[in-house]
Amino acid sequence: MPWGEFKDTAAERRLFQRRTMVMLSIVMLLIVGLLARMYQLQVVEHDIYTTLSDKNRVQVQSVPPPRGLVYDRNRTLLAENRPVFSVTLVPERVEGMEQTLTQLGAILDISEEDRDRFQRRLQEPRRPFQEIPLRYDLDEQEMARLAVHRHELPGVEVKAELVRYYPHSELTAHALGFVGRINRDELQRIDPVNYAGTNYIGKSGIERFYEEVLHGKVGYQHVETNARGRTMRVLERENPVPGEDLQLHLDLRLQKRAHDLLDGRRGAIVAIEPATGGILALASVPGFDANKFVTGISVSDYRELSESRDKPLFNRALRGQYPPGSTMKPMLAIAALDSGATTRDYTIWDPGYFKLTESGRRYRDWKRSGHGWVNLMDAMAESCDVYYYDIAVKMGVDTMYEYLSRFGFGEDAALDVSGALSGLLPSRDWKRATRNEPWYPGDSVNLGIGQGFMLATPLQLATATSLIANRGRWTEPRLLKAIEGDTPVSEFLPEATHEPLKLKNPDDWDYVVETMAEVMHGRKGTARQVGRGAPYRMAGKTGTAQVFSLAEDEEYDAEEIRERLRDHALFVGFAPVDNPQIAVAVIVENGGGGSSTAAPVARELFDAWLLELDTEDGAGTVAGNPEREGGAG
C-alpha cells in the first residue's frame, strides 16, 4: 500500500496545534507568574527590599566626640588632642586574617609587640564591625605605600583620629592623669551608645574624675559603601557634641618650679590657695611621660618605669604615706590649747628627755642636751619634743584623734583629686582591731611628735596647714576652677561636708600662727635662716621623719643604703601670715633635716608665687599686700 494512504495530515496538524497551545499556555502562565512576582517585589514589597538594599549599601557609623581640653589657671594648655593616622582592621570584613597580617607586614614596619597587642584586642569583647588598630602614628611614606595596596586588602583602613596629647607631660602626669584604650572591664560599665566609636577613656587623675564632662556626646553618619565595605560617600551626618573644656587651679609655672626644686631627688610638693582650696601645684618627683600610655606603652618602657627603684609611677603627693614628724605640732598645739591640756604660759623643764614614770623609759628630744625652760612659743620655734610629749600624754589619744580628724587626717578630704589615700590616724579602737592590743601611754608620746603609727600624705599636710592659714575655715582641696560655657562647677564637684573648726578662744588661731612665724623669723627658730631677708612674713614648721628599715628583698650597695636610710625632710607653712595666699607641704625623701632641705624649697615656692609670678603678670611685687613691704621679723 502506498505510503500516502496511511498519512493523516489533518490529525498531525491538530496534534501540533494542541501541543503548541499547551506550550503557549505554559509560557503564558510562567510569564504571568513572573510578572506577578515582579509586581510583588517591585510594588507590594518595595519598601522591604529598598530597606534591605540600603543596608547593604548604606551603613550607620558612630562619630566619636572630640575630648574636652584642659587648661591651667592662666589658660596654658595642659591636655589637647592631636590627629594621628593609624592602620585598622575590621575582622568581619577581612578575608583571611593571617594572610592579611602577613601582607601588611611586608608593607609596614609592624613589630611583634604590635601583633601581640592586636591579637589580644581581637580576643576581647567588642562591638560588631568595630575597628581594631594594628599600628599607630603612620608617617606619610607608610600611608602612601598602604594606599597603593588598599584594593588588595579588604577590611583594612587608614583611620585618622584625635588622640590625647600632653605637651607638659612629665610636669602634669601625676596631677592630670592620662587616658588609655578602653579595656574589658570598662567596656562592661560604660554606656555602649555614647561610647560607640570611642577608643579612649580616662584612667587616672582629672582625666578619670571628669570623664563624663570631658568625653562629650557621640554623633552619627550614614555612609554609602561599595561591595567590599569601603566608604564611598557620606549621605547624612549628625555631628557629635565635643566634651567640655576645663580650667584648673593648677599653675603650670609654679608646677615647673616645684619639679625643678626637687630635680634629682625623690619627693613631693603640694601648694594650695587657702582662700579657695584650689591646688596650685601638685608635684611628685620623679615623674613620667604620660603620652606613652595613651595609645599603649611598650613592654620595655613599662618595665623600665615599674622596676625603677625611684618609682616614677608612684604619686607621692597623693599616695605617699609618711610619718609627719614635727609638722604635726601646729595642729597638736591647737588641740592642746582648746582642750585645756596647755596654756600660752604653761612652762616645762626640758632636760633632753621625757619619762612617763620616774623609773620608766626615756623618750629623747632631738636636742640631747635639752632646751631648758620652754613654753608653747619656745616649743614651736625650737621644735621641742619634750614639751609635746608632755601635752600629748595630758590630752590622751581620744582627744588627739578628735582634733586631728577635724584637720582632715585619716580621710581623703579632697573634692576631685582621684586616687588620694587617707593616711592613718591611729585610735584606741584601731589598735585593738588591727593589733589586738590596748593603747599604751607610750603610743600617745610618739603620736605627740607625729611618729609611731601616724601616717599622712603631703596633700593632707597641705590641707591641714591651709586650715590653720584660714583660722579654722574649711576649703576642701580641689583642682577644678571653671568649666567653659554655662555649666556650673558646683554641678560636678562633690558637696563640701566639713564644718569650720571653731575654738573656745578664737584668738588661739592667731597665737599658734605666731608660734609658726617664730619658727621662720624668731631668734631661735629652726628655719630662721630660710626666713631671713624675706619681704613678707611667713609661718611654717619643719619636720623630720625617721626611716627605720628597708624591705628584706631589696639589695643596695653600701652607698645606696646610707642614702636611703636617711630621714625624710618635711616642711609645712603658708605666707603671708596676715593674708595667706599660698600654703605648702614639702617632703624630700631621705633628705635629712627639714630645716636644711625642705624649708628652703618652700621659701623658693613662696617667693615664686608672691613675688616672681605676680611680677610676670604685671601685678607688682607686693600685689596689694602691705605686709610684704615690711622686713623679715
XYZ file of C-alpha atoms in Angstrom, residues 13-457:
445
model
C -1.819 19.340 12.342
C -4.356 19.106 15.113
C -1.805 17.374 17.348
C 0.793 20.026 16.628
C -1.698 22.785 17.345
C -2.703 21.178 20.640
C 0.936 20.847 21.671
C 1.600 24.413 20.634
C -1.338 25.673 22.633
C -0.176 23.710 25.684
C 3.328 25.155 25.376
C 1.975 28.662 24.858
C -0.281 28.236 27.857
C 2.660 27.120 29.974
C 4.782 30.004 28.706
C 1.974 32.471 29.347
C 1.443 31.064 32.810
C 5.144 31.437 33.512
C 5.117 34.983 32.166
C 2.079 35.831 34.251
C 3.738 34.252 37.293
C 6.934 36.189 36.617
C 5.012 39.423 36.187
C 3.073 38.725 39.361
C 6.319 38.062 41.231
C 7.874 41.183 39.783
C 4.826 43.161 40.843
C 5.055 41.738 44.322
C 8.767 42.557 44.586
C 8.662 45.931 42.884
C 5.345 47.261 44.184
C 3.927 45.255 47.078
C 7.268 44.616 48.884
C 9.088 47.655 47.537
C 9.746 49.221 50.951
C 11.074 45.987 52.422
C 13.644 45.362 49.711
C 14.594 49.003 49.480
C 15.498 48.827 53.150
C 17.444 45.590 52.682
C 19.255 47.088 49.733
C 20.140 50.190 51.698
C 21.509 48.019 54.486
C 23.959 46.527 52.029
C 24.800 49.911 50.535
C 24.344 52.344 53.448
C 25.812 51.918 56.909
C 25.406 53.906 60.114
C 28.741 54.842 61.639
C 29.297 56.434 65.023
C 31.385 59.626 65.160
C 33.311 59.944 68.429
C 33.237 63.407 70.027
C 36.450 65.435 70.440
C 37.613 65.221 74.036
C 37.484 68.432 76.052
C 40.714 70.359 76.556
C 42.325 71.109 79.920
C 43.936 74.454 80.803
C 45.764 75.772 83.831
C 44.618 78.883 85.717
C 46.440 81.134 83.206
C 44.865 79.436 80.157
C 48.024 77.484 79.355
C 47.074 74.287 77.542
C 47.764 71.174 79.612
C 45.906 68.492 77.631
C 44.996 68.700 73.946
C 44.056 66.408 71.055
C 46.308 65.813 68.054
C 45.495 63.934 64.822
C 47.112 60.522 64.480
C 46.866 58.191 61.475
C 46.643 54.501 62.258
C 46.019 51.320 60.271
C 42.947 49.455 61.494
C 41.219 46.188 60.614
C 37.542 45.234 60.758
C 37.655 41.444 61.369
C 34.174 40.870 59.867
C 35.392 42.215 56.524
C 38.872 40.715 56.420
C 39.281 37.748 54.062
C 41.857 35.650 55.899
C 43.299 37.388 58.951
C 46.743 35.737 58.976
C 47.268 36.320 55.280
C 46.238 39.954 55.648
C 48.602 40.469 58.576
C 51.427 38.929 56.557
C 50.709 41.265 53.629
C 50.625 44.271 55.931
C 53.921 43.180 57.497
C 55.529 43.372 54.067
C 54.225 46.912 53.535
C 54.608 48.445 57.008
C 57.029 48.087 59.885
C 54.895 46.058 62.304
C 56.623 44.851 65.444
C 55.871 41.655 67.339
C 54.516 43.822 70.134
C 52.047 45.433 67.705
C 50.933 41.973 66.575
C 50.560 40.667 70.124
C 48.545 43.718 71.187
C 46.307 43.316 68.115
C 45.718 39.627 68.852
C 44.774 40.410 72.455
C 42.261 43.027 71.351
C 40.910 40.631 68.739
C 40.005 38.185 71.517
C 38.405 40.806 73.770
C 34.649 41.553 73.701
C 33.870 44.359 71.262
C 31.072 45.893 69.232
C 30.247 44.340 65.812
C 32.265 45.826 62.946
C 34.408 47.743 65.406
C 37.808 48.669 64.025
C 40.849 47.224 65.793
C 44.061 49.270 65.466
C 47.230 47.480 64.407
C 49.773 50.302 64.044
C 49.656 53.895 65.305
C 51.145 57.126 64.096
C 51.841 56.280 60.443
C 54.093 58.672 58.569
C 53.430 59.946 55.044
C 55.573 57.305 53.335
C 53.812 54.467 55.158
C 50.392 55.865 54.267
C 51.448 56.169 50.600
C 52.682 52.563 50.460
C 49.492 51.324 52.052
C 47.323 53.364 49.670
C 48.867 51.530 46.683
C 47.790 48.140 48.068
C 44.473 49.040 49.672
C 42.449 47.380 46.886
C 44.126 44.083 47.795
C 43.261 44.371 51.480
C 39.506 44.329 52.201
C 38.691 45.358 55.753
C 41.921 47.356 56.133
C 41.655 51.120 56.530
C 43.837 54.093 57.373
C 41.955 55.962 60.051
C 42.591 59.487 61.275
C 41.616 60.064 64.885
C 42.199 62.650 67.560
C 44.413 61.253 70.278
C 45.142 62.838 73.652
C 48.450 64.665 73.924
C 50.073 66.236 76.982
C 52.525 68.993 75.981
C 53.958 69.186 79.524
C 53.631 65.515 80.275
C 56.259 64.894 82.946
C 55.197 68.019 84.850
C 51.491 67.215 84.874
C 51.296 63.401 84.674
C 50.508 62.881 88.364
C 48.045 65.789 88.565
C 46.143 65.298 85.301
C 46.459 61.540 84.993
C 46.087 60.162 81.477
C 43.702 58.407 79.099
C 44.147 54.939 77.630
C 42.327 52.423 75.496
C 39.052 51.079 76.873
C 39.631 47.647 78.421
C 37.298 44.735 79.025
C 36.147 45.807 82.483
C 35.472 49.371 81.376
C 33.543 48.098 78.366
C 31.090 46.420 80.737
C 30.293 49.578 82.729
C 30.288 52.375 80.145
C 27.284 53.461 78.101
C 27.667 51.447 74.863
C 25.666 54.011 72.886
C 27.535 57.141 73.948
C 30.924 55.395 73.700
C 30.274 53.879 70.261
C 33.340 54.676 68.184
C 35.314 55.902 71.215
C 38.528 54.024 71.916
C 39.884 56.007 74.872
C 38.776 56.693 78.433
C 40.258 58.481 81.438
C 42.405 56.135 83.502
C 43.566 58.331 86.383
C 43.632 61.842 87.814
C 41.482 64.604 86.377
C 41.020 62.619 83.165
C 39.213 59.918 85.118
C 37.358 62.054 87.659
C 35.828 64.313 84.998
C 35.421 61.637 82.315
C 31.708 62.400 81.925
C 32.396 66.098 81.326
C 35.408 65.644 79.068
C 34.010 62.868 76.871
C 31.107 64.659 75.164
C 28.236 63.084 73.195
C 28.620 60.700 70.264
C 27.462 61.639 66.736
C 26.377 59.525 63.750
C 26.751 59.468 59.979
C 25.107 57.432 57.196
C 27.720 56.398 54.628
C 27.467 54.667 51.260
C 29.812 51.699 50.826
C 30.826 49.509 47.902
C 30.695 45.711 47.784
C 33.961 45.496 49.734
C 32.587 47.684 52.517
C 34.786 50.675 51.679
C 33.182 54.053 52.308
C 32.267 55.896 49.105
C 30.477 58.983 50.412
C 28.677 60.410 53.432
C 24.925 60.686 52.914
C 23.834 62.198 56.212
C 25.605 63.339 59.385
C 24.698 64.271 62.942
C 27.711 65.998 64.461
C 28.978 64.890 67.877
C 28.913 67.246 70.857
C 32.509 67.942 71.973
C 33.485 67.451 75.602
C 33.634 70.478 77.873
C 36.927 72.349 78.310
C 38.183 72.520 81.893
C 40.242 75.188 83.617
C 42.166 74.093 86.694
C 43.512 75.998 89.678
C 46.889 74.484 88.808
C 49.576 76.996 87.820
C 51.996 75.448 85.331
C 54.756 77.912 86.212
C 54.591 77.023 89.902
C 54.306 73.346 88.989
C 57.501 73.600 86.945
C 59.272 75.424 89.760
C 58.284 72.650 92.170
C 59.676 69.989 89.835
C 62.877 71.966 89.315
C 63.374 72.344 93.066
C 63.077 68.587 93.563
C 65.076 67.647 90.482
C 67.449 64.806 91.236
C 65.660 63.943 94.487
C 62.597 61.917 95.354
C 59.781 63.842 96.936
C 56.508 65.694 96.646
C 55.180 69.225 96.891
C 51.559 70.330 97.282
C 50.635 74.018 97.181
C 47.104 75.221 97.971
C 45.413 78.617 97.725
C 43.806 78.886 101.201
C 41.001 81.221 100.143
C 39.578 78.804 97.555
C 41.151 75.429 98.297
C 42.492 75.464 94.739
C 45.555 73.260 94.257
C 48.242 75.475 92.725
C 50.894 72.785 92.419
C 50.811 69.025 92.835
C 54.261 67.660 92.098
C 55.572 64.145 92.559
C 59.184 63.613 91.533
C 60.387 61.746 89.592
C 57.592 61.893 87.041
C 56.941 60.044 83.775
C 55.781 60.692 80.220
C 52.014 60.111 80.256
C 51.882 60.245 76.432
C 53.378 56.752 76.309
C 50.254 55.341 77.978
C 47.697 56.876 75.629
C 47.999 54.500 72.670
C 49.617 51.698 74.668
C 53.022 51.715 76.322
C 55.616 49.229 75.126
C 56.616 46.342 77.368
C 60.187 47.578 77.644
C 59.149 51.129 78.547
C 56.676 49.916 81.168
C 59.206 47.532 82.658
C 61.714 50.348 82.936
C 59.203 52.533 84.793
C 57.741 49.840 87.042
C 61.089 48.344 88.043
C 62.814 51.651 88.748
C 63.746 51.905 92.429
C 62.777 55.591 92.301
C 59.174 54.586 91.487
C 58.260 57.322 88.969
C 54.740 55.872 88.554
C 54.039 56.296 92.279
C 52.154 59.500 93.063
C 53.905 60.589 96.245
C 51.779 63.723 96.626
C 48.516 61.764 96.894
C 49.507 58.222 97.804
C 52.768 58.643 99.684
C 52.006 57.972 103.360
C 54.758 59.250 105.648
C 55.183 59.821 109.379
C 54.511 63.579 109.552
C 57.003 64.149 112.369
C 57.139 67.639 113.838
C 54.948 69.104 111.080
C 52.052 67.874 113.268
C 52.996 70.199 116.116
C 50.901 73.216 114.988
C 47.778 71.044 114.824
C 48.562 69.466 118.187
C 49.144 72.935 119.671
C 45.633 73.931 118.610
C 44.265 70.726 120.149
C 46.147 71.238 123.410
C 45.101 74.875 123.815
C 41.447 74.227 123.027
C 41.222 71.103 125.191
C 42.963 72.761 128.156
C 45.979 70.454 128.105
C 48.225 73.512 127.960
C 48.097 77.300 128.075
C 50.166 80.009 126.480
C 52.054 80.435 129.740
C 52.473 76.769 130.649
C 56.212 76.088 131.014
C 58.167 72.860 131.472
C 61.803 71.955 132.053
C 63.360 70.013 129.163
C 66.468 68.070 130.233
C 66.692 66.370 126.841
C 64.314 63.515 127.582
C 60.838 62.697 128.865
C 59.748 59.885 131.185
C 56.236 58.661 131.879
C 57.300 57.373 135.289
C 60.308 58.055 137.477
C 61.935 54.765 136.536
C 60.420 54.452 133.080
C 61.843 54.616 129.579
C 63.428 57.838 128.375
C 61.884 59.401 125.262
C 64.636 61.518 123.779
C 64.447 65.056 122.473
C 66.165 65.737 119.145
C 68.475 68.039 121.124
C 70.221 65.701 123.527
C 71.206 68.460 125.957
C 67.613 69.680 126.157
C 66.058 73.122 125.684
C 65.774 74.132 129.338
C 62.643 76.052 130.350
C 60.213 76.286 127.414
C 56.657 77.460 126.889
C 54.457 76.806 123.846
C 56.038 79.629 121.800
C 59.542 78.317 122.509
C 58.491 74.708 121.957
C 57.189 75.506 118.471
C 60.083 77.722 117.443
C 62.755 75.282 118.650
C 60.677 72.155 117.908
C 60.993 70.919 121.475
C 59.866 67.273 121.507
C 59.663 67.002 125.305
C 57.012 69.718 125.519
C 54.850 67.846 123.013
C 55.442 64.530 124.781
C 54.044 66.171 127.895
C 50.924 67.702 126.343
C 50.235 64.555 124.293
C 50.057 62.455 127.444
C 47.808 65.057 129.065
C 45.442 65.061 126.075
C 45.412 61.309 125.552
C 44.708 59.525 122.307
C 40.962 60.206 122.255
C 41.366 63.989 122.381
C 44.190 63.979 119.820
C 42.160 61.763 117.493
C 39.137 64.049 117.785
C 41.043 67.207 116.850
C 43.344 65.710 114.222
C 40.383 64.157 112.412
C 38.835 67.636 112.183
C 42.019 68.743 110.401
C 41.330 66.148 107.699
C 43.733 63.422 108.808
C 42.583 59.854 108.381
C 40.388 60.698 105.383
C 40.526 61.812 101.773
C 39.184 65.340 102.159
C 39.843 66.476 98.571
C 36.833 67.066 96.344
C 38.098 65.988 92.928
C 41.586 64.526 93.339
C 41.314 60.947 92.120
C 43.338 58.249 93.851
C 44.316 60.073 97.058
C 44.877 57.829 100.078
C 43.589 58.501 103.605
C 46.792 58.023 105.541
C 46.471 56.566 109.040
C 45.130 58.387 112.059
C 45.513 55.849 114.879
C 42.974 55.494 117.654
C 42.286 53.240 120.585
C 39.739 51.224 118.558
C 42.043 50.996 115.536
C 44.867 49.465 117.546
C 42.537 46.991 119.216
C 41.077 45.935 115.853
C 44.323 45.674 113.891
C 46.859 44.586 116.533
C 44.643 43.183 119.260
C 46.462 45.381 121.773
C 45.374 48.218 124.058
C 46.550 51.774 123.527
C 49.554 52.445 125.747
C 50.618 55.837 127.137
C 53.865 55.413 125.173
C 51.801 55.370 121.961
C 50.452 58.806 122.896
C 54.002 60.023 123.491
C 55.005 59.013 119.953
C 51.828 60.493 118.443
C 52.717 63.789 120.148
C 55.587 64.281 117.688
C 53.882 62.747 114.642
C 55.651 59.407 114.905
C 54.567 55.910 115.883
C 51.573 54.685 113.895
C 50.645 58.061 112.413
C 50.849 58.404 108.607
C 49.854 61.341 106.417
C 50.082 62.265 102.750
